[in-house]
PDB file of C-alpha atoms in Angstrom:
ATOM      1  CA  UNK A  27       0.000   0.000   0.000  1.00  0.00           C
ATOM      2  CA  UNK A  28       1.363   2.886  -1.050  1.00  0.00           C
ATOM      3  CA  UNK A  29       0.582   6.757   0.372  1.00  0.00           C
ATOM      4  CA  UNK A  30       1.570  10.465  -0.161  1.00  0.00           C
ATOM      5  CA  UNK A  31       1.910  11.990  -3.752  1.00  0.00           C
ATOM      6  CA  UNK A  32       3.216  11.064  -6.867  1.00  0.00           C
ATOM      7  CA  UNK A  33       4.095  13.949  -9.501  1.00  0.00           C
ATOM      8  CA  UNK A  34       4.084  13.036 -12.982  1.00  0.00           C
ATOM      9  CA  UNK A  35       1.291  12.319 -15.212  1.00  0.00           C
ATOM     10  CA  UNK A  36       1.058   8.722 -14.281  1.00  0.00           C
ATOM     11  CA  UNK A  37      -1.281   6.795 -12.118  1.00  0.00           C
ATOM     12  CA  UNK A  38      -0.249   6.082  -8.375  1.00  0.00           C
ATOM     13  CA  UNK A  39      -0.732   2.184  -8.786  1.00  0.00           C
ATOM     14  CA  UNK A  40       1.845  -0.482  -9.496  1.00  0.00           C
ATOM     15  CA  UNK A  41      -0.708  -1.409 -12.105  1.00  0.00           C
ATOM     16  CA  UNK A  42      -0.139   1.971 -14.266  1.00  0.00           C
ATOM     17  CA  UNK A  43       3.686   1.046 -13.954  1.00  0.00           C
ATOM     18  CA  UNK A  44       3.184  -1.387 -17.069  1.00  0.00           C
ATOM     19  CA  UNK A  45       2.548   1.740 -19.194  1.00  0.00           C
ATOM     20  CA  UNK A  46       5.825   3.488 -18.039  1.00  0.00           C
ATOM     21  CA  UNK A  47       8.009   2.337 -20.566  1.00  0.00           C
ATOM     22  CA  UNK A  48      11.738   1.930 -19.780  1.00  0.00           C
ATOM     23  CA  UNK A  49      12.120   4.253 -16.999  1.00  0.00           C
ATOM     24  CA  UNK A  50      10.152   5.024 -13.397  1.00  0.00           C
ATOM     25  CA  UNK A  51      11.495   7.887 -11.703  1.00  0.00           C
ATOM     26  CA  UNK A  52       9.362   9.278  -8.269  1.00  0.00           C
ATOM     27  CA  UNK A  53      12.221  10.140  -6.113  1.00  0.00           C
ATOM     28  CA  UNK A  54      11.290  12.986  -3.794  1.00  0.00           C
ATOM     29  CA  UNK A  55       7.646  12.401  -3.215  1.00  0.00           C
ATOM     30  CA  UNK A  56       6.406  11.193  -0.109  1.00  0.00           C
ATOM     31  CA  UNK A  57       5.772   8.015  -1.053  1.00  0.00           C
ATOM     32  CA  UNK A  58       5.416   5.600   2.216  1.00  0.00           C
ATOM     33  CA  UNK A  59       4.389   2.233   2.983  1.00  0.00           C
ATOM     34  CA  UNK A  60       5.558  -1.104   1.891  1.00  0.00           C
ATOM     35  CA  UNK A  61       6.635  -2.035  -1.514  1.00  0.00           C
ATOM     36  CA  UNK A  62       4.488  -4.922  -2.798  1.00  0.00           C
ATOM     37  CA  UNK A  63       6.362  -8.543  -2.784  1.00  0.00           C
ATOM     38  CA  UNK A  64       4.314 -10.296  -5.326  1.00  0.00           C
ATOM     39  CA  UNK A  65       6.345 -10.111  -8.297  1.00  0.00           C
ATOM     40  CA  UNK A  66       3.360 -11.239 -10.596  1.00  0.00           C
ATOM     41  CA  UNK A  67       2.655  -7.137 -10.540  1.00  0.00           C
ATOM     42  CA  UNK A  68       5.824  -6.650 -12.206  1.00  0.00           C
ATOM     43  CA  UNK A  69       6.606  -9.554 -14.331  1.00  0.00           C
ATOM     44  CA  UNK A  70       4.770  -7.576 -17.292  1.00  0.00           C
ATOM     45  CA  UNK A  71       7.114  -4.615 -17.245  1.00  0.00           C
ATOM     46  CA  UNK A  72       9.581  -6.799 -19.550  1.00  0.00           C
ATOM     47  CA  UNK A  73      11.247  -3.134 -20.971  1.00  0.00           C
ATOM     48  CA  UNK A  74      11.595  -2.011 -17.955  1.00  0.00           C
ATOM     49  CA  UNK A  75      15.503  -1.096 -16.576  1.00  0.00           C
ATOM     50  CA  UNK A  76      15.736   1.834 -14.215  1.00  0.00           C
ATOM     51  CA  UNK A  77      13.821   2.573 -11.464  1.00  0.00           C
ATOM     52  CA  UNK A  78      14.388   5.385  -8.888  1.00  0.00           C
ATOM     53  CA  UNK A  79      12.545   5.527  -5.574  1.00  0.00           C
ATOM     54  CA  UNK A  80      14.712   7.013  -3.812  1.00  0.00           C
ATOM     55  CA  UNK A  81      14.388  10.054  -0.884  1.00  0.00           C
ATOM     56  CA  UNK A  82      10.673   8.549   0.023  1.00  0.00           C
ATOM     57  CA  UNK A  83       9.347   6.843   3.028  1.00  0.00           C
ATOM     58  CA  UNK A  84       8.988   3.110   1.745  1.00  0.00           C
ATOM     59  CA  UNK A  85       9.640   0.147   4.258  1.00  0.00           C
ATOM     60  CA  UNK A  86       9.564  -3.193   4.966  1.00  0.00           C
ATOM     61  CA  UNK A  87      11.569  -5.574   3.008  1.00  0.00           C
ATOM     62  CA  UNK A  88      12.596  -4.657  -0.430  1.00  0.00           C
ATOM     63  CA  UNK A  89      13.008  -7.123  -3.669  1.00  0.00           C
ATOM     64  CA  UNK A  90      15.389  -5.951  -5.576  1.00  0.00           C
ATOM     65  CA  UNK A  91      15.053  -7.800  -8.677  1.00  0.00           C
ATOM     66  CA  UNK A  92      11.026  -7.686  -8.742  1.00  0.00           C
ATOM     67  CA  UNK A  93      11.173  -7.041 -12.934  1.00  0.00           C
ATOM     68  CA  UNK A  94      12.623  -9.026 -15.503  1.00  0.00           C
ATOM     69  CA  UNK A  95      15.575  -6.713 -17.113  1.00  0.00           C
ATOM     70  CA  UNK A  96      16.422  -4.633 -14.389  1.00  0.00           C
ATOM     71  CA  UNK A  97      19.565  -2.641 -14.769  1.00  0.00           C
ATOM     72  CA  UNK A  98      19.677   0.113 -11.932  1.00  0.00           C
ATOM     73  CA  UNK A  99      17.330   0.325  -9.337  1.00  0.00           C
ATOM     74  CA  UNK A 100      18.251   3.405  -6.788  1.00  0.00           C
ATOM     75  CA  UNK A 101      16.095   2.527  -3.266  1.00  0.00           C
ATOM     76  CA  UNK A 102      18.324   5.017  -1.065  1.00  0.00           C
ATOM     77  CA  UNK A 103      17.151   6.828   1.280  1.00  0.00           C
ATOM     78  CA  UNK A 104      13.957   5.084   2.372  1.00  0.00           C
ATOM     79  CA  UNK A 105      13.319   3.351   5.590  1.00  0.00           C
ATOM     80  CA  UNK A 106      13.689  -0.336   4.336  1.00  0.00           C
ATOM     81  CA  UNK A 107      14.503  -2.628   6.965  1.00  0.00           C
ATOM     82  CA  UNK A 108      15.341  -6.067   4.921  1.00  0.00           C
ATOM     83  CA  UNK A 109      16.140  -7.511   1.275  1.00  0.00           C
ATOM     84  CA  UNK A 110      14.679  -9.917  -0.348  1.00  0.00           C
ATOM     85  CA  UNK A 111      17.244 -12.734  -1.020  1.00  0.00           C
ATOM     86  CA  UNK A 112      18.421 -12.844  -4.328  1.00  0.00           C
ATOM     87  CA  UNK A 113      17.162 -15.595  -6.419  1.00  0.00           C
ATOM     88  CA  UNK A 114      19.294 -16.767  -9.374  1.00  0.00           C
ATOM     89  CA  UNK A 115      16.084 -17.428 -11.572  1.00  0.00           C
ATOM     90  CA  UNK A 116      14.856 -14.375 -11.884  1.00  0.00           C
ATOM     91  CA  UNK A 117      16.061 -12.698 -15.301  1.00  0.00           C
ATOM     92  CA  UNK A 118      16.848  -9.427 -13.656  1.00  0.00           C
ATOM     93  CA  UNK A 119      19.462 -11.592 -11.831  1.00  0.00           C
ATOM     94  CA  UNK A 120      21.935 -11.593 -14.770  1.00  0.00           C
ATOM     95  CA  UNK A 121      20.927  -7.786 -15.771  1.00  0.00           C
ATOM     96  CA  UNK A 122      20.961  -6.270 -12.550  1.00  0.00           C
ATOM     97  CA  UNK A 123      24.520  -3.711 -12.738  1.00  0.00           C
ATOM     98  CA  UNK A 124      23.842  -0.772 -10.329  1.00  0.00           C
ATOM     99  CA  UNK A 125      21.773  -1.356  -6.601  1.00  0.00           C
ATOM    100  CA  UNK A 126      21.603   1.675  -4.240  1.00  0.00           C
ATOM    101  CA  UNK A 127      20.087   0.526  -0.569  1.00  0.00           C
ATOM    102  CA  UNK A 128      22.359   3.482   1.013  1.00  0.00           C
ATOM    103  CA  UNK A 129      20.787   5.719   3.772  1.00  0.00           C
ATOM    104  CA  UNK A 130      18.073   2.736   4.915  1.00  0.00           C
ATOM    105  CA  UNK A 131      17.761   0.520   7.696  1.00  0.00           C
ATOM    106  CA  UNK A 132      18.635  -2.757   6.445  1.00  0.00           C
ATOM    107  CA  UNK A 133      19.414  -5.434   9.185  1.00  0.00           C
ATOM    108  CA  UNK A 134      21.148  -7.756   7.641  1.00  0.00           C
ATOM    109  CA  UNK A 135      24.096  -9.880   7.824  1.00  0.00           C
ATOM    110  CA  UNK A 136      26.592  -9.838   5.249  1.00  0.00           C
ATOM    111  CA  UNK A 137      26.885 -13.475   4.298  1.00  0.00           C
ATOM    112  CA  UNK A 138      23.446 -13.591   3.894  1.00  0.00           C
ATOM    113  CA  UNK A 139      23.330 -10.018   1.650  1.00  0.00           C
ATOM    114  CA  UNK A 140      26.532 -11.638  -0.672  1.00  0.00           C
ATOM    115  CA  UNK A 141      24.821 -15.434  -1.188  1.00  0.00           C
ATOM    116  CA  UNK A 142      23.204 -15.047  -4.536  1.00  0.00           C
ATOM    117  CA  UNK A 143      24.493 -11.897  -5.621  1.00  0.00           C
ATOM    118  CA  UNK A 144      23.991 -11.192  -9.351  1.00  0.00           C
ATOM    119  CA  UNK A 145      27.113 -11.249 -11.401  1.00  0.00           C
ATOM    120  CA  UNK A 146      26.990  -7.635 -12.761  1.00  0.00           C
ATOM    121  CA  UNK A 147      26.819  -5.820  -9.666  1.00  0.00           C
TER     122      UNK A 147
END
């Protein structure tokens, strides 16, 4: 569930993301709540490589490679507490190159964080 604002001429709902083309930028807008885990949201957004959702108020536990050809996803700045483990089947796995997760809350131990990691980042 997502709250707060969203510039832009888009929709608010993970739904309208599909229509977003290559690129989702909302940085800066008071978005809060926790970022939906069921990938089957996002496994239509095949085009889709850079997302930016940073300097928000998201939490919870974050998966990083939620759409297929991922390339840079910049989460900074949110209050995320956990990642989702990274799973070497999805195809954003092998695309995945830059990951920010600076400025959150992440709890996490390291060997956990490096098992899996995609090969690119």
């Amino acid at each position: 569930n997502l709250w707060g604002t969203m510039a832009g001429t888009y929709g608010t709902s993970f739904e309208d993301f599909q229509t977003w083309g290559t690129t989702v930028g909302t940085s800066l807008n008071d978005l809060g709540g926790e970022i939906v885990n069921d990938t089957s949201l996002f496994f239509n957004l095949r085009e889709l490589t850079h997302v930016d959702l940073s300097q928000n108020n998201l939490c919870g536990e974050v998966d990083i490679l939620f759409a297929p050809a991922l390339k840079h996803v910049n989460f900074s700045n949110n209050n995320f507490t956990s990642i989702n483990s990274f799973k070497k089947f999805k195809r954003s796995h092998d695309t995945l190159q830059i990951c920010d997760l600076s400025f959150n809350s992440i709890q996490l131990e390291a060997s956990k964080l490096m098992k899996n990691m995609p090969p690119n980042l």
